mmCIF file of C-alpha atoms in Angstrom:
data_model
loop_
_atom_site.group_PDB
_atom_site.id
_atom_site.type_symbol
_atom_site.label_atom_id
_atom_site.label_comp_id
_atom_site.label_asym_id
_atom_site.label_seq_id
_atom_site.Cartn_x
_atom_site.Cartn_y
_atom_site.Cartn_z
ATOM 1 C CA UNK A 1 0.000 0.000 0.000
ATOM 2 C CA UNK A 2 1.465 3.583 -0.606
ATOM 3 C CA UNK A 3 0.320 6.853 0.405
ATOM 4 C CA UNK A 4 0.358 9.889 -1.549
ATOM 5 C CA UNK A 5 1.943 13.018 -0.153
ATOM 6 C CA UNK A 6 -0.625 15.758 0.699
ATOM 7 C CA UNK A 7 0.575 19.381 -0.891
ATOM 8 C CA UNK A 8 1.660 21.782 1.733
ATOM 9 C CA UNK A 9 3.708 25.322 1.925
ATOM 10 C CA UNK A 10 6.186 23.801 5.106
ATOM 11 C CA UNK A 11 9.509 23.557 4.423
ATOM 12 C CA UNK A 12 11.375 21.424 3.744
ATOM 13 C CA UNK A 13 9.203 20.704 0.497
ATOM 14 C CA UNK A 14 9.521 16.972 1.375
ATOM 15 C CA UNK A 15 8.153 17.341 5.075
ATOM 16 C CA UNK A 16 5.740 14.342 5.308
ATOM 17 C CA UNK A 17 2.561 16.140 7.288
ATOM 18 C CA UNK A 18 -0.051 13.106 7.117
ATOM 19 C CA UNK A 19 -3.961 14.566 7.902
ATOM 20 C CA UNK A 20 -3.020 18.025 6.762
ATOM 21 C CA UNK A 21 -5.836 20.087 5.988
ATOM 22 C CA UNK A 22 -5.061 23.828 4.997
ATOM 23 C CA UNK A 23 -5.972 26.709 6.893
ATOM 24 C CA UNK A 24 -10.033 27.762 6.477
ATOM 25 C CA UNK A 25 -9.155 31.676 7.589
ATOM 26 C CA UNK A 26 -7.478 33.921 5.926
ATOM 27 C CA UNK A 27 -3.890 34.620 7.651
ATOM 28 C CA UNK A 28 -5.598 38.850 8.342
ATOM 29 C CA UNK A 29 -8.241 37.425 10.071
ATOM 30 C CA UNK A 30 -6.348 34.706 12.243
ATOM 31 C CA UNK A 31 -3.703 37.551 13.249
ATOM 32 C CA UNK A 32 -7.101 39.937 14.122
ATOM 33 C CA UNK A 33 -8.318 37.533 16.308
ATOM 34 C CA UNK A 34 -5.276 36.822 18.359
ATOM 35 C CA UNK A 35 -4.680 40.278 18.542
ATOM 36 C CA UNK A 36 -8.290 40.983 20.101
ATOM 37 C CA UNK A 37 -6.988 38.269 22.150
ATOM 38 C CA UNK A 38 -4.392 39.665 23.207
ATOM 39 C CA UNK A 39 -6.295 43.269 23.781
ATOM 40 C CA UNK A 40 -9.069 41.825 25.921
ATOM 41 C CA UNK A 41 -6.400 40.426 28.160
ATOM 42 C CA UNK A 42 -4.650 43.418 28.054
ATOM 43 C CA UNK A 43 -7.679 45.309 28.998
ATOM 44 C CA UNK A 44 -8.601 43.082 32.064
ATOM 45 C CA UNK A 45 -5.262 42.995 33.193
ATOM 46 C CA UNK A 46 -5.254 47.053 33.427
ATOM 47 C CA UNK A 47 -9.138 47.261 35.109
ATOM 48 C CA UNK A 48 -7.573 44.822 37.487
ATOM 49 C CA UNK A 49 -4.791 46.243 38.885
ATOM 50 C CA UNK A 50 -5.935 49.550 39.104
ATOM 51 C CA UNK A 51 -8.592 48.306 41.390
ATOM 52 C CA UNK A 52 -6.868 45.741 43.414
ATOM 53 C CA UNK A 53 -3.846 48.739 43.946
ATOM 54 C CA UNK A 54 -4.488 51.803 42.250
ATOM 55 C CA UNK A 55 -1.353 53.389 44.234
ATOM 56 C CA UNK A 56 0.724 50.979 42.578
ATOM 57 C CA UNK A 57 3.530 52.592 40.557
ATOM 58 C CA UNK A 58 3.661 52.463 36.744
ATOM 59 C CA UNK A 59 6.898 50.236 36.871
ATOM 60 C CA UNK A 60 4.630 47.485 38.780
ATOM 61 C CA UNK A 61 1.069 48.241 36.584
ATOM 62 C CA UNK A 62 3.362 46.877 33.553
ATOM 63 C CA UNK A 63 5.000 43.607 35.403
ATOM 64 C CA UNK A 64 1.193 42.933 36.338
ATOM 65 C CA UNK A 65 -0.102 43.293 33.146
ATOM 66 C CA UNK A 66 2.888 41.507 31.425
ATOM 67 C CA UNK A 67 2.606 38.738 33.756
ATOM 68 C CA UNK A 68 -1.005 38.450 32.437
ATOM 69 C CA UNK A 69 -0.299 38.251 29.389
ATOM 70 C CA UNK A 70 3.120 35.804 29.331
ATOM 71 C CA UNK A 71 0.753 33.481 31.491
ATOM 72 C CA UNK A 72 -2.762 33.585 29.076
ATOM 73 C CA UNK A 73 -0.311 32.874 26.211
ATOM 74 C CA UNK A 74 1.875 30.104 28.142
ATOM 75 C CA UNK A 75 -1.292 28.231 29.731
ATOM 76 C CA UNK A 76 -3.815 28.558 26.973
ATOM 77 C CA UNK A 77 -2.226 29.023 23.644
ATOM 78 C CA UNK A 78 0.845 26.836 24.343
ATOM 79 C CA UNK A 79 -0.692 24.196 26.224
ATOM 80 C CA UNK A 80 -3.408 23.937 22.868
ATOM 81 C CA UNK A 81 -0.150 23.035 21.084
ATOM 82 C CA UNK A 82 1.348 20.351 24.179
ATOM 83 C CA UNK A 83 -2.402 18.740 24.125
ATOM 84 C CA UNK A 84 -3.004 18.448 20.444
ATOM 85 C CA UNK A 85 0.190 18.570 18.761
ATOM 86 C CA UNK A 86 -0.164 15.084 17.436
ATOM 87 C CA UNK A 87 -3.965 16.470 15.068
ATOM 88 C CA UNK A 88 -2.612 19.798 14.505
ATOM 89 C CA UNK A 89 -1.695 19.264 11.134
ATOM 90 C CA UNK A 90 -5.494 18.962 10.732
ATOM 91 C CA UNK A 91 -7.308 21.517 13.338
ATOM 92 C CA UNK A 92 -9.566 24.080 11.944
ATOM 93 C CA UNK A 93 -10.073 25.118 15.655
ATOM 94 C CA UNK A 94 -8.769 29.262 16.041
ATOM 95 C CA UNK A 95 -5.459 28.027 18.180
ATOM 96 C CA UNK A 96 -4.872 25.115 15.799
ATOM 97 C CA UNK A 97 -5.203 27.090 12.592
ATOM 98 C CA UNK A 98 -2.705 29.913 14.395
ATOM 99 C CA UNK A 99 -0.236 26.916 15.123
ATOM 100 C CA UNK A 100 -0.557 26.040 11.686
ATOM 101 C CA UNK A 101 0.349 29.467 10.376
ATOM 102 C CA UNK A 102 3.100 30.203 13.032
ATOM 103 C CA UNK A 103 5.126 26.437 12.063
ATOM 104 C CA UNK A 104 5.313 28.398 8.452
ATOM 105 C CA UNK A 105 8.023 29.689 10.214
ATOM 106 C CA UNK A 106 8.716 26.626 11.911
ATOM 107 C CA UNK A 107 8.143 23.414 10.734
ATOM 108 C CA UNK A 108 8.881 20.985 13.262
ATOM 109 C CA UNK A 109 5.713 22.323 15.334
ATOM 110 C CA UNK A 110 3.761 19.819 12.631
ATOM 111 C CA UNK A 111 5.999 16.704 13.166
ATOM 112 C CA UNK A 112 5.643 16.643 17.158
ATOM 113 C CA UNK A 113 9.345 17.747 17.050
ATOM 114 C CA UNK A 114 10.400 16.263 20.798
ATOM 115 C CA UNK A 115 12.653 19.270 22.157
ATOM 116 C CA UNK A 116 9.461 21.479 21.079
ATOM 117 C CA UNK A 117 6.826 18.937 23.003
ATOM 118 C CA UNK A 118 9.005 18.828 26.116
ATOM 119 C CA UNK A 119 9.781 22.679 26.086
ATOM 120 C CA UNK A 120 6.523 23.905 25.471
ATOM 121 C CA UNK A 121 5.104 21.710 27.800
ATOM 122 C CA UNK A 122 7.414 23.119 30.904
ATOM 123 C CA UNK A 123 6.684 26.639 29.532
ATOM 124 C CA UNK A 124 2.622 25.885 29.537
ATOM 125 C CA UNK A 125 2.643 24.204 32.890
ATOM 126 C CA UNK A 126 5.273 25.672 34.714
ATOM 127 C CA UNK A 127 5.860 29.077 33.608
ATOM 128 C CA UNK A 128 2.257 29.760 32.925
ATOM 129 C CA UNK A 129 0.932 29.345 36.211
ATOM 130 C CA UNK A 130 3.976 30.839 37.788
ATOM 131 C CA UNK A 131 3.217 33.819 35.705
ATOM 132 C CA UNK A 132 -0.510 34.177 37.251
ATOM 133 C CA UNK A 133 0.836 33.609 40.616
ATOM 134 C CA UNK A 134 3.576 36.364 40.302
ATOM 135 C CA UNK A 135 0.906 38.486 39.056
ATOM 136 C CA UNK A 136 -1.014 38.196 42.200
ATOM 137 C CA UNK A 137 2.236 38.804 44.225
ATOM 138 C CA UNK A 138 2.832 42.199 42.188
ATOM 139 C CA UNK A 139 -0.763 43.155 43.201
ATOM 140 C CA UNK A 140 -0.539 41.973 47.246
ATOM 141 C CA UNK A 141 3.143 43.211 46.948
ATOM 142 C CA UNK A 142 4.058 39.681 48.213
ATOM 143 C CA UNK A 143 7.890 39.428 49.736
ATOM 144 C CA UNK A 144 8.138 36.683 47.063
ATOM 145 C CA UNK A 145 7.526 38.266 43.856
ATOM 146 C CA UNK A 146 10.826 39.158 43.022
ATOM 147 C CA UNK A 147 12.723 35.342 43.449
ATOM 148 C CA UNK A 148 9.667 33.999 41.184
ATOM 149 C CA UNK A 149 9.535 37.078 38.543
ATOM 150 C CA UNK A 150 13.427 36.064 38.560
ATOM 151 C CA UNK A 151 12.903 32.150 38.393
ATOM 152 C CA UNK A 152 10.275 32.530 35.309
ATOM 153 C CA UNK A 153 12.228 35.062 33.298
ATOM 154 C CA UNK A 154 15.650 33.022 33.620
ATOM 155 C CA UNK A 155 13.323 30.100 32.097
ATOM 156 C CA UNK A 156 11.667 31.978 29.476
ATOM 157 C CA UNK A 157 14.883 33.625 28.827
ATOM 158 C CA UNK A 158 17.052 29.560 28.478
ATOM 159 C CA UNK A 159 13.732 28.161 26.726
ATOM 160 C CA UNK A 160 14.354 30.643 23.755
ATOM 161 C CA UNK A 161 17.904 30.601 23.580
ATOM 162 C CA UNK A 162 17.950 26.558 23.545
ATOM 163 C CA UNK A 163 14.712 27.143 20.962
ATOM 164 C CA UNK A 164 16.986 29.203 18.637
ATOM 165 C CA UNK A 165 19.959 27.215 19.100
ATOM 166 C CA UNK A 166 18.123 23.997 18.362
ATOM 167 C CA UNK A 167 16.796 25.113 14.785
ATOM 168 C CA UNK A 168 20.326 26.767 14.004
ATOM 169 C CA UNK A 169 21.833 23.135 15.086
ATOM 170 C CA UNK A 170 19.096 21.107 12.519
ATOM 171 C CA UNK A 171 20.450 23.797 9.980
ATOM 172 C CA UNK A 172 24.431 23.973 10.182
ATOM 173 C CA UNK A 173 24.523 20.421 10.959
ATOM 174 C CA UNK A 174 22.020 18.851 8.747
ATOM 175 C CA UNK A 175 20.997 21.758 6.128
ATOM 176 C CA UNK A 176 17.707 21.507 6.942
ATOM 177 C CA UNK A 177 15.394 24.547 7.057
ATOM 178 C CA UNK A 178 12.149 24.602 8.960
ATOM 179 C CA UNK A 179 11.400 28.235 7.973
ATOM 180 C CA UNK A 180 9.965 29.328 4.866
ATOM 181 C CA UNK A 181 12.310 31.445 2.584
ATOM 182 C CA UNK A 182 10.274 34.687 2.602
ATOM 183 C CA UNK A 183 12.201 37.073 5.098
ATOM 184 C CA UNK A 184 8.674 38.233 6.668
ATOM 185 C CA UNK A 185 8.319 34.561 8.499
ATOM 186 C CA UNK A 186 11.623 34.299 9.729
ATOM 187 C CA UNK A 187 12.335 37.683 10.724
ATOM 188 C CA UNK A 188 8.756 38.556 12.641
ATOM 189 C CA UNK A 189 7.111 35.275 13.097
ATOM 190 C CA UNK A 190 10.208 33.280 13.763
ATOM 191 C CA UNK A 191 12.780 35.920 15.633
ATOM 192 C CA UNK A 192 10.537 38.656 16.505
ATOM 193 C CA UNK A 193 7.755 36.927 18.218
ATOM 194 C CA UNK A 194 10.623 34.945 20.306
ATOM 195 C CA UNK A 195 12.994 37.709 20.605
ATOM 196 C CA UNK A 196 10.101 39.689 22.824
ATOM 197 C CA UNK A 197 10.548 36.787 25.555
ATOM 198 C CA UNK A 198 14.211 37.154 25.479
ATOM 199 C CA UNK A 199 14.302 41.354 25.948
ATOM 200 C CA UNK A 200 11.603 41.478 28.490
ATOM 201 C CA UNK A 201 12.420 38.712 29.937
ATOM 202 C CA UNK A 202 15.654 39.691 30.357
ATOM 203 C CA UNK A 203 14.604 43.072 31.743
ATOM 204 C CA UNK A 204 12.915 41.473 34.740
ATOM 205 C CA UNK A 205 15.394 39.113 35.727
ATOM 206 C CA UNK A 206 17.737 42.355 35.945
ATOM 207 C CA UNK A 207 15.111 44.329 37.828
ATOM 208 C CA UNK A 208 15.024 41.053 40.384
ATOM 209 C CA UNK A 209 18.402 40.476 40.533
ATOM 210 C CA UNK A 210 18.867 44.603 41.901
ATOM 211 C CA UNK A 211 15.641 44.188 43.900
ATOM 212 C CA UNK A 212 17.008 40.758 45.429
ATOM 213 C CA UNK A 213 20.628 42.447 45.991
ATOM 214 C CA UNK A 214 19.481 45.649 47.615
ATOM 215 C CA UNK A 215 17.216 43.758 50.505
ATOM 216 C CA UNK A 216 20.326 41.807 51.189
ATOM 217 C CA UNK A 217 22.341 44.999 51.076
ATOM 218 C CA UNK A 218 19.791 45.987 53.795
ATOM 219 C CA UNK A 219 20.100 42.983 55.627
ATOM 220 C CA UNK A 220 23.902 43.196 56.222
ATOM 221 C CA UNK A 221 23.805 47.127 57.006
ATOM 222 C CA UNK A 222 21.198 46.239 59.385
ATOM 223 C CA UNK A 223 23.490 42.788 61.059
ATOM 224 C CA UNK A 224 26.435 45.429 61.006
ATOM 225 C CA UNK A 225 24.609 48.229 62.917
ATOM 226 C CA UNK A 226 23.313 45.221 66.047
ATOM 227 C CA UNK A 227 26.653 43.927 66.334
ATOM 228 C CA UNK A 228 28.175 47.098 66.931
ATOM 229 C CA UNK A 229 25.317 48.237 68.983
#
């Protein structure tokens, strides 16, 4: 028995994407959607921290609402791809066609690629979560917000370096190309859209890392000052 090769836009050409079923929404419309997506959570994420702590400064408004967001797009939209990575090939369901656009950029999101299963299941699950929980933190100013914030963005932060190191690894070393040729995927859906995890996240695990050093700071001066007292 053979099986004939379904026609597809992935690269490489020869990919082998068994169910595939193209998109039924035009790419404007899918990128509309996620961006109301991304606007309602936004929007909720403002309403509720100006009402759980309307003194809070502007620095901590944006870690709340940034936390927010990083955790609606870790726990929802990643986990989609964790649960059903293994049908997405033939999802007509919003998060499945968005997948499905996205692994234009990236094929191996199609073929249940294992480094991508594993690390976008510890970013759903763990980091996700985490994210909602520092959120809360940022809004009870909870003593611990500043180890987690620090803990999640050092993960977010490794997850996309190992993510762009793995695809550069699959290219150098086997001249394969995941990404389509057209410079629009791989420079906004492949680096941009990662790149965003690795400068903010990188901006809070600075901002944690002074927060962390000056309560220690505090700490000593404050030892120093009973022993000599």
């Amino acid at each position: 028995m053979t099986t004939t090769a379904i026609p597809h836009q992935y690269y490489p050409p020869g990919i082998h994407l068994p169910h595939y079923v193209p998109n039924g929404t035009s790419t404007l419309s899918l990128i509309v959607q996620f961006g109301l997506l991304w606007t309602a959570v936004l929007g909720v994420a403002f309403i509720a921290i100006r009402r759980v702590r309307p003194m809070a400064s502007g620095s901590d408004q944006l870690a709340f609402i940034w936390m927010c967001l990083t955790g609606f797009i870790h726990l929802f939209f990643e986990a989609y791809f964790v649960v059903n990575h293994e049908s997405l090939t033939g999802s007509q369901e919003l998060f499945g066609q968005l997948w499905k656009e996205y692994s234009l950029s990236d094929s191996r999101y199609l073929i249940s690629d294992a480094f991508l299963v594993c690390m976008e299941a510890v970013t759903a699950f763990c980091w996700g979560p985490l994210a909602f929980f520092i959120a809360y933190c940022i809004a009870v100013q909870h003593p611990a917000r500043h180890a987690l914030q620090l803990l999640i963005s050092v993960g977010q932060v490794y997850g996309d370096v190992l993510y762009y190191a793995t695809s550069l690894f699959d290219l150098y070393e086997h001249g394969e190309l995941f990404c389509r040729p057209e410079r629009y995927y791989f420079w906004f859906y492949y680096f941009f859209m990662n790149f965003i995890w690795i400068s903010i996240g990188s901006y809070y695990a600075k901002q944690s890392i002074v927060e962390i050093s000056r309560a220690f700071k505090k700490v000593q001066e404050l030892d120093l000052l009973r022993k000599r007292s």
